[in-house]
mmCIF file with all atom_site columns, C-alpha atoms in Angstrom:
data_model
loop_
_atom_site.group_PDB
_atom_site.id
_atom_site.type_symbol
_atom_site.label_atom_id
_atom_site.label_alt_id
_atom_site.label_comp_id
_atom_site.label_asym_id
_atom_site.label_entity_id
_atom_site.label_seq_id
_atom_site.pdbx_PDB_ins_code
_atom_site.Cartn_x
_atom_site.Cartn_y
_atom_site.Cartn_z
_atom_site.occupancy
_atom_site.B_iso_or_equiv
_atom_site.pdbx_formal_charge
_atom_site.auth_seq_id
_atom_site.auth_comp_id
_atom_site.auth_asym_id
_atom_site.auth_atom_id
_atom_site.pdbx_PDB_model_num
ATOM 1   C CA . UNK A 1 1   ? 14.216  16.441  3.891   1.00 0.00 ? 1   UNK A CA 1
ATOM 2   C CA . UNK A 1 2   ? 13.579  17.613  7.860   1.00 0.00 ? 2   UNK A CA 1
ATOM 3   C CA . UNK A 1 3   ? 9.884   15.637  7.545   1.00 0.00 ? 3   UNK A CA 1
ATOM 4   C CA . UNK A 1 4   ? 11.681  12.015  6.619   1.00 0.00 ? 4   UNK A CA 1
ATOM 5   C CA . UNK A 1 5   ? 14.157  12.836  9.124   1.00 0.00 ? 5   UNK A CA 1
ATOM 6   C CA . UNK A 1 6   ? 11.517  12.726  11.864  1.00 0.00 ? 6   UNK A CA 1
ATOM 7   C CA . UNK A 1 7   ? 9.110   10.479  9.762   1.00 0.00 ? 7   UNK A CA 1
ATOM 8   C CA . UNK A 1 8   ? 12.555  7.716   10.773  1.00 0.00 ? 8   UNK A CA 1
ATOM 9   C CA . UNK A 1 9   ? 12.270  8.510   14.033  1.00 0.00 ? 9   UNK A CA 1
ATOM 10  C CA . UNK A 1 10  ? 9.652   8.119   14.416  1.00 0.00 ? 10  UNK A CA 1
ATOM 11  C CA . UNK A 1 11  ? 9.048   4.442   13.084  1.00 0.00 ? 11  UNK A CA 1
ATOM 12  C CA . UNK A 1 12  ? 12.273  3.470   14.614  1.00 0.00 ? 12  UNK A CA 1
ATOM 13  C CA . UNK A 1 13  ? 9.389   1.556   17.058  1.00 0.00 ? 13  UNK A CA 1
ATOM 14  C CA . UNK A 1 14  ? 8.744   -0.831  13.935  1.00 0.00 ? 14  UNK A CA 1
ATOM 15  C CA . UNK A 1 15  ? 12.383  -2.266  14.270  1.00 0.00 ? 15  UNK A CA 1
ATOM 16  C CA . UNK A 1 16  ? 11.731  -4.299  17.531  1.00 0.00 ? 16  UNK A CA 1
ATOM 17  C CA . UNK A 1 17  ? 8.927   -6.276  15.311  1.00 0.00 ? 17  UNK A CA 1
ATOM 18  C CA . UNK A 1 18  ? 10.488  -6.345  11.525  1.00 0.00 ? 18  UNK A CA 1
ATOM 19  C CA . UNK A 1 19  ? 14.208  -5.932  12.613  1.00 0.00 ? 19  UNK A CA 1
ATOM 20  C CA . UNK A 1 20  ? 16.979  -3.490  11.951  1.00 0.00 ? 20  UNK A CA 1
ATOM 21  C CA . UNK A 1 21  ? 17.663  -5.698  9.007   1.00 0.00 ? 21  UNK A CA 1
ATOM 22  C CA . UNK A 1 22  ? 14.024  -5.221  7.512   1.00 0.00 ? 22  UNK A CA 1
ATOM 23  C CA . UNK A 1 23  ? 13.778  -1.803  8.637   1.00 0.00 ? 23  UNK A CA 1
ATOM 24  C CA . UNK A 1 24  ? 16.893  -0.749  7.145   1.00 0.00 ? 24  UNK A CA 1
ATOM 25  C CA . UNK A 1 25  ? 15.116  -2.597  3.933   1.00 0.00 ? 25  UNK A CA 1
ATOM 26  C CA . UNK A 1 26  ? 12.388  -1.288  3.997   1.00 0.00 ? 26  UNK A CA 1
ATOM 27  C CA . UNK A 1 27  ? 13.498  2.203   3.326   1.00 0.00 ? 27  UNK A CA 1
ATOM 28  C CA . UNK A 1 28  ? 15.957  1.624   0.840   1.00 0.00 ? 28  UNK A CA 1
ATOM 29  C CA . UNK A 1 29  ? 12.745  0.006   -1.048  1.00 0.00 ? 29  UNK A CA 1
ATOM 30  C CA . UNK A 1 30  ? 10.986  3.087   -0.157  1.00 0.00 ? 30  UNK A CA 1
ATOM 31  C CA . UNK A 1 31  ? 13.779  5.240   -2.084  1.00 0.00 ? 31  UNK A CA 1
ATOM 32  C CA . UNK A 1 32  ? 12.977  4.324   -4.913  1.00 0.00 ? 32  UNK A CA 1
ATOM 33  C CA . UNK A 1 33  ? 9.399   3.791   -5.087  1.00 0.00 ? 33  UNK A CA 1
ATOM 34  C CA . UNK A 1 34  ? 7.404   5.997   -7.115  1.00 0.00 ? 34  UNK A CA 1
ATOM 35  C CA . UNK A 1 35  ? 4.259   7.571   -6.943  1.00 0.00 ? 35  UNK A CA 1
ATOM 36  C CA . UNK A 1 36  ? 4.564   9.291   -10.159 1.00 0.00 ? 36  UNK A CA 1
ATOM 37  C CA . UNK A 1 37  ? 1.801   6.435   -11.313 1.00 0.00 ? 37  UNK A CA 1
ATOM 38  C CA . UNK A 1 38  ? -0.929  8.510   -8.978  1.00 0.00 ? 38  UNK A CA 1
ATOM 39  C CA . UNK A 1 39  ? -0.506  10.974  -11.743 1.00 0.00 ? 39  UNK A CA 1
ATOM 40  C CA . UNK A 1 40  ? -2.459  9.002   -14.321 1.00 0.00 ? 40  UNK A CA 1
ATOM 41  C CA . UNK A 1 41  ? -5.745  9.345   -12.729 1.00 0.00 ? 41  UNK A CA 1
ATOM 42  C CA . UNK A 1 42  ? -5.692  13.656  -13.229 1.00 0.00 ? 42  UNK A CA 1
ATOM 43  C CA . UNK A 1 43  ? -6.904  15.685  -11.326 1.00 0.00 ? 43  UNK A CA 1
ATOM 44  C CA . UNK A 1 44  ? -9.177  12.536  -10.119 1.00 0.00 ? 44  UNK A CA 1
ATOM 45  C CA . UNK A 1 45  ? -10.501 12.407  -6.097  1.00 0.00 ? 45  UNK A CA 1
ATOM 46  C CA . UNK A 1 46  ? -8.184  9.339   -4.332  1.00 0.00 ? 46  UNK A CA 1
ATOM 47  C CA . UNK A 1 47  ? -7.436  8.172   -1.243  1.00 0.00 ? 47  UNK A CA 1
ATOM 48  C CA . UNK A 1 48  ? -4.722  6.021   -1.091  1.00 0.00 ? 48  UNK A CA 1
ATOM 49  C CA . UNK A 1 49  ? -3.888  3.084   0.868   1.00 0.00 ? 49  UNK A CA 1
ATOM 50  C CA . UNK A 1 50  ? -0.239  3.131   2.712   1.00 0.00 ? 50  UNK A CA 1
ATOM 51  C CA . UNK A 1 51  ? 1.293   0.985   4.360   1.00 0.00 ? 51  UNK A CA 1
ATOM 52  C CA . UNK A 1 52  ? -1.399  -2.105  5.538   1.00 0.00 ? 52  UNK A CA 1
ATOM 53  C CA . UNK A 1 53  ? 0.774   -5.088  7.088   1.00 0.00 ? 53  UNK A CA 1
ATOM 54  C CA . UNK A 1 54  ? -0.750  -7.286  9.104   1.00 0.00 ? 54  UNK A CA 1
ATOM 55  C CA . UNK A 1 55  ? 1.793   -9.948  11.513  1.00 0.00 ? 55  UNK A CA 1
ATOM 56  C CA . UNK A 1 56  ? 1.827   -13.449 10.668  1.00 0.00 ? 56  UNK A CA 1
ATOM 57  C CA . UNK A 1 57  ? 0.016   -14.432 13.987  1.00 0.00 ? 57  UNK A CA 1
ATOM 58  C CA . UNK A 1 58  ? -3.199  -12.109 12.915  1.00 0.00 ? 58  UNK A CA 1
ATOM 59  C CA . UNK A 1 59  ? -3.762  -12.986 9.435   1.00 0.00 ? 59  UNK A CA 1
ATOM 60  C CA . UNK A 1 60  ? -6.874  -14.865 8.675   1.00 0.00 ? 60  UNK A CA 1
ATOM 61  C CA . UNK A 1 61  ? -8.572  -12.618 11.717  1.00 0.00 ? 61  UNK A CA 1
ATOM 62  C CA . UNK A 1 62  ? -10.352 -10.172 9.386   1.00 0.00 ? 62  UNK A CA 1
ATOM 63  C CA . UNK A 1 63  ? -8.264  -7.059  10.227  1.00 0.00 ? 63  UNK A CA 1
ATOM 64  C CA . UNK A 1 64  ? -7.901  -6.195  6.539   1.00 0.00 ? 64  UNK A CA 1
ATOM 65  C CA . UNK A 1 65  ? -11.409 -6.431  6.943   1.00 0.00 ? 65  UNK A CA 1
ATOM 66  C CA . UNK A 1 66  ? -12.326 -4.154  9.440   1.00 0.00 ? 66  UNK A CA 1
ATOM 67  C CA . UNK A 1 67  ? -10.046 -1.488  7.377   1.00 0.00 ? 67  UNK A CA 1
ATOM 68  C CA . UNK A 1 68  ? -10.760 -2.146  3.859   1.00 0.00 ? 68  UNK A CA 1
ATOM 69  C CA . UNK A 1 69  ? -14.883 -2.708  4.355   1.00 0.00 ? 69  UNK A CA 1
ATOM 70  C CA . UNK A 1 70  ? -15.389 1.121   6.182   1.00 0.00 ? 70  UNK A CA 1
ATOM 71  C CA . UNK A 1 71  ? -12.713 2.104   3.901   1.00 0.00 ? 71  UNK A CA 1
ATOM 72  C CA . UNK A 1 72  ? -13.851 1.367   0.044   1.00 0.00 ? 72  UNK A CA 1
ATOM 73  C CA . UNK A 1 73  ? -17.205 2.048   1.433   1.00 0.00 ? 73  UNK A CA 1
ATOM 74  C CA . UNK A 1 74  ? -16.987 5.602   1.617   1.00 0.00 ? 74  UNK A CA 1
ATOM 75  C CA . UNK A 1 75  ? -14.970 5.244   -1.603  1.00 0.00 ? 75  UNK A CA 1
ATOM 76  C CA . UNK A 1 76  ? -18.249 4.392   -3.355  1.00 0.00 ? 76  UNK A CA 1
ATOM 77  C CA . UNK A 1 77  ? -20.889 6.352   -1.294  1.00 0.00 ? 77  UNK A CA 1
ATOM 78  C CA . UNK A 1 78  ? -18.291 10.092  -2.226  1.00 0.00 ? 78  UNK A CA 1
ATOM 79  C CA . UNK A 1 79  ? -17.725 7.932   -5.649  1.00 0.00 ? 79  UNK A CA 1
ATOM 80  C CA . UNK A 1 80  ? -13.461 8.541   -5.052  1.00 0.00 ? 80  UNK A CA 1
ATOM 81  C CA . UNK A 1 81  ? -10.921 6.487   -6.197  1.00 0.00 ? 81  UNK A CA 1
ATOM 82  C CA . UNK A 1 82  ? -8.979  4.784   -3.791  1.00 0.00 ? 82  UNK A CA 1
ATOM 83  C CA . UNK A 1 83  ? -5.440  3.600   -4.743  1.00 0.00 ? 83  UNK A CA 1
ATOM 84  C CA . UNK A 1 84  ? -2.429  1.061   -3.207  1.00 0.00 ? 84  UNK A CA 1
ATOM 85  C CA . UNK A 1 85  ? 1.049   -0.068  -4.051  1.00 0.00 ? 85  UNK A CA 1
ATOM 86  C CA . UNK A 1 86  ? 2.418   -3.324  -2.589  1.00 0.00 ? 86  UNK A CA 1
ATOM 87  C CA . UNK A 1 87  ? 5.812   -5.578  -3.361  1.00 0.00 ? 87  UNK A CA 1
ATOM 88  C CA . UNK A 1 88  ? 4.122   -8.467  -2.672  1.00 0.00 ? 88  UNK A CA 1
ATOM 89  C CA . UNK A 1 89  ? 3.064   -10.777 -5.284  1.00 0.00 ? 89  UNK A CA 1
ATOM 90  C CA . UNK A 1 90  ? 1.470   -12.677 -2.719  1.00 0.00 ? 90  UNK A CA 1
ATOM 91  C CA . UNK A 1 91  ? -0.817  -9.858  -1.185  1.00 0.00 ? 91  UNK A CA 1
ATOM 92  C CA . UNK A 1 92  ? -1.980  -9.242  -5.219  1.00 0.00 ? 92  UNK A CA 1
ATOM 93  C CA . UNK A 1 93  ? -5.719  -11.779 -4.606  1.00 0.00 ? 93  UNK A CA 1
ATOM 94  C CA . UNK A 1 94  ? -6.307  -10.412 -1.204  1.00 0.00 ? 94  UNK A CA 1
ATOM 95  C CA . UNK A 1 95  ? -6.498  -6.989  -3.185  1.00 0.00 ? 95  UNK A CA 1
ATOM 96  C CA . UNK A 1 96  ? -8.281  -8.439  -6.101  1.00 0.00 ? 96  UNK A CA 1
ATOM 97  C CA . UNK A 1 97  ? -10.576 -9.758  -3.643  1.00 0.00 ? 97  UNK A CA 1
ATOM 98  C CA . UNK A 1 98  ? -12.042 -6.300  -2.781  1.00 0.00 ? 98  UNK A CA 1
ATOM 99  C CA . UNK A 1 99  ? -11.785 -5.088  -6.017  1.00 0.00 ? 99  UNK A CA 1
ATOM 100 C CA . UNK A 1 100 ? -8.591  -4.090  -6.766  1.00 0.00 ? 100 UNK A CA 1
ATOM 101 C CA . UNK A 1 101 ? -6.992  -3.992  -10.117 1.00 0.00 ? 101 UNK A CA 1
ATOM 102 C CA . UNK A 1 102 ? -3.455  -3.351  -11.237 1.00 0.00 ? 102 UNK A CA 1
ATOM 103 C CA . UNK A 1 103 ? -3.473  -0.840  -13.164 1.00 0.00 ? 103 UNK A CA 1
ATOM 104 C CA . UNK A 1 104 ? 1.293   -0.428  -13.731 1.00 0.00 ? 104 UNK A CA 1
ATOM 105 C CA . UNK A 1 105 ? 3.493   -2.673  -12.296 1.00 0.00 ? 105 UNK A CA 1
ATOM 106 C CA . UNK A 1 106 ? 6.760   -0.593  -11.955 1.00 0.00 ? 106 UNK A CA 1
ATOM 107 C CA . UNK A 1 107 ? 10.433  -2.116  -11.814 1.00 0.00 ? 107 UNK A CA 1
ATOM 108 C CA . UNK A 1 108 ? 12.181  -1.149  -8.221  1.00 0.00 ? 108 UNK A CA 1
ATOM 109 C CA . UNK A 1 109 ? 15.646  -0.435  -9.669  1.00 0.00 ? 109 UNK A CA 1
ATOM 110 C CA . UNK A 1 110 ? 18.987  -2.187  -7.461  1.00 0.00 ? 110 UNK A CA 1
ATOM 111 C CA . UNK A 1 111 ? 16.117  -5.280  -6.823  1.00 0.00 ? 111 UNK A CA 1
ATOM 112 C CA . UNK A 1 112 ? 14.207  -7.792  -8.036  1.00 0.00 ? 112 UNK A CA 1
ATOM 113 C CA . UNK A 1 113 ? 10.978  -6.333  -6.710  1.00 0.00 ? 113 UNK A CA 1
ATOM 114 C CA . UNK A 1 114 ? 8.458   -4.931  -8.302  1.00 0.00 ? 114 UNK A CA 1
ATOM 115 C CA . UNK A 1 115 ? 6.086   -2.772  -7.087  1.00 0.00 ? 115 UNK A CA 1
ATOM 116 C CA . UNK A 1 116 ? 2.144   -3.466  -8.618  1.00 0.00 ? 116 UNK A CA 1
ATOM 117 C CA . UNK A 1 117 ? 0.046   -0.426  -8.705  1.00 0.00 ? 117 UNK A CA 1
ATOM 118 C CA . UNK A 1 118 ? -3.788  -1.037  -7.646  1.00 0.00 ? 118 UNK A CA 1
ATOM 119 C CA . UNK A 1 119 ? -7.127  1.009   -7.689  1.00 0.00 ? 119 UNK A CA 1
ATOM 120 C CA . UNK A 1 120 ? -9.977  0.347   -6.705  1.00 0.00 ? 120 UNK A CA 1
ATOM 121 C CA . UNK A 1 121 ? -12.798 2.274   -8.932  1.00 0.00 ? 121 UNK A CA 1
ATOM 122 C CA . UNK A 1 122 ? -16.338 2.759   -7.596  1.00 0.00 ? 122 UNK A CA 1
ATOM 123 C CA . UNK A 1 123 ? -19.014 0.975   -9.808  1.00 0.00 ? 123 UNK A CA 1
ATOM 124 C CA . UNK A 1 124 ? -16.202 -0.797  -12.159 1.00 0.00 ? 124 UNK A CA 1
ATOM 125 C CA . UNK A 1 125 ? -16.901 -3.966  -12.055 1.00 0.00 ? 125 UNK A CA 1
ATOM 126 C CA . UNK A 1 126 ? -18.743 -4.633  -9.196  1.00 0.00 ? 126 UNK A CA 1
#
């Protein structure tokens, strides 16, 4: 619990960007999310991409590529799975461009949102 409180305190500066309301909404969504779906990969090594966001004014300028290209190159080299979750359906084509595939969709309780669980599997459909 102490680590969670510390993480929340460290995250408070993001309120300047997304607002207090957005921050509180994000926290409630995080509470209902689950990464239990990762157990479907058993003991397989994986890297998990978490909390990737690009502000509107910077979208389309290659920032996602600057993260994804070296990350996925490393995954290919080490034959390591890469996973991520998004609740934004419009993000799916971006991740699919990098050969991520939706492996599970989880409805989030008390919300109209769904958690799209995605995986990049080196050597599969590349």
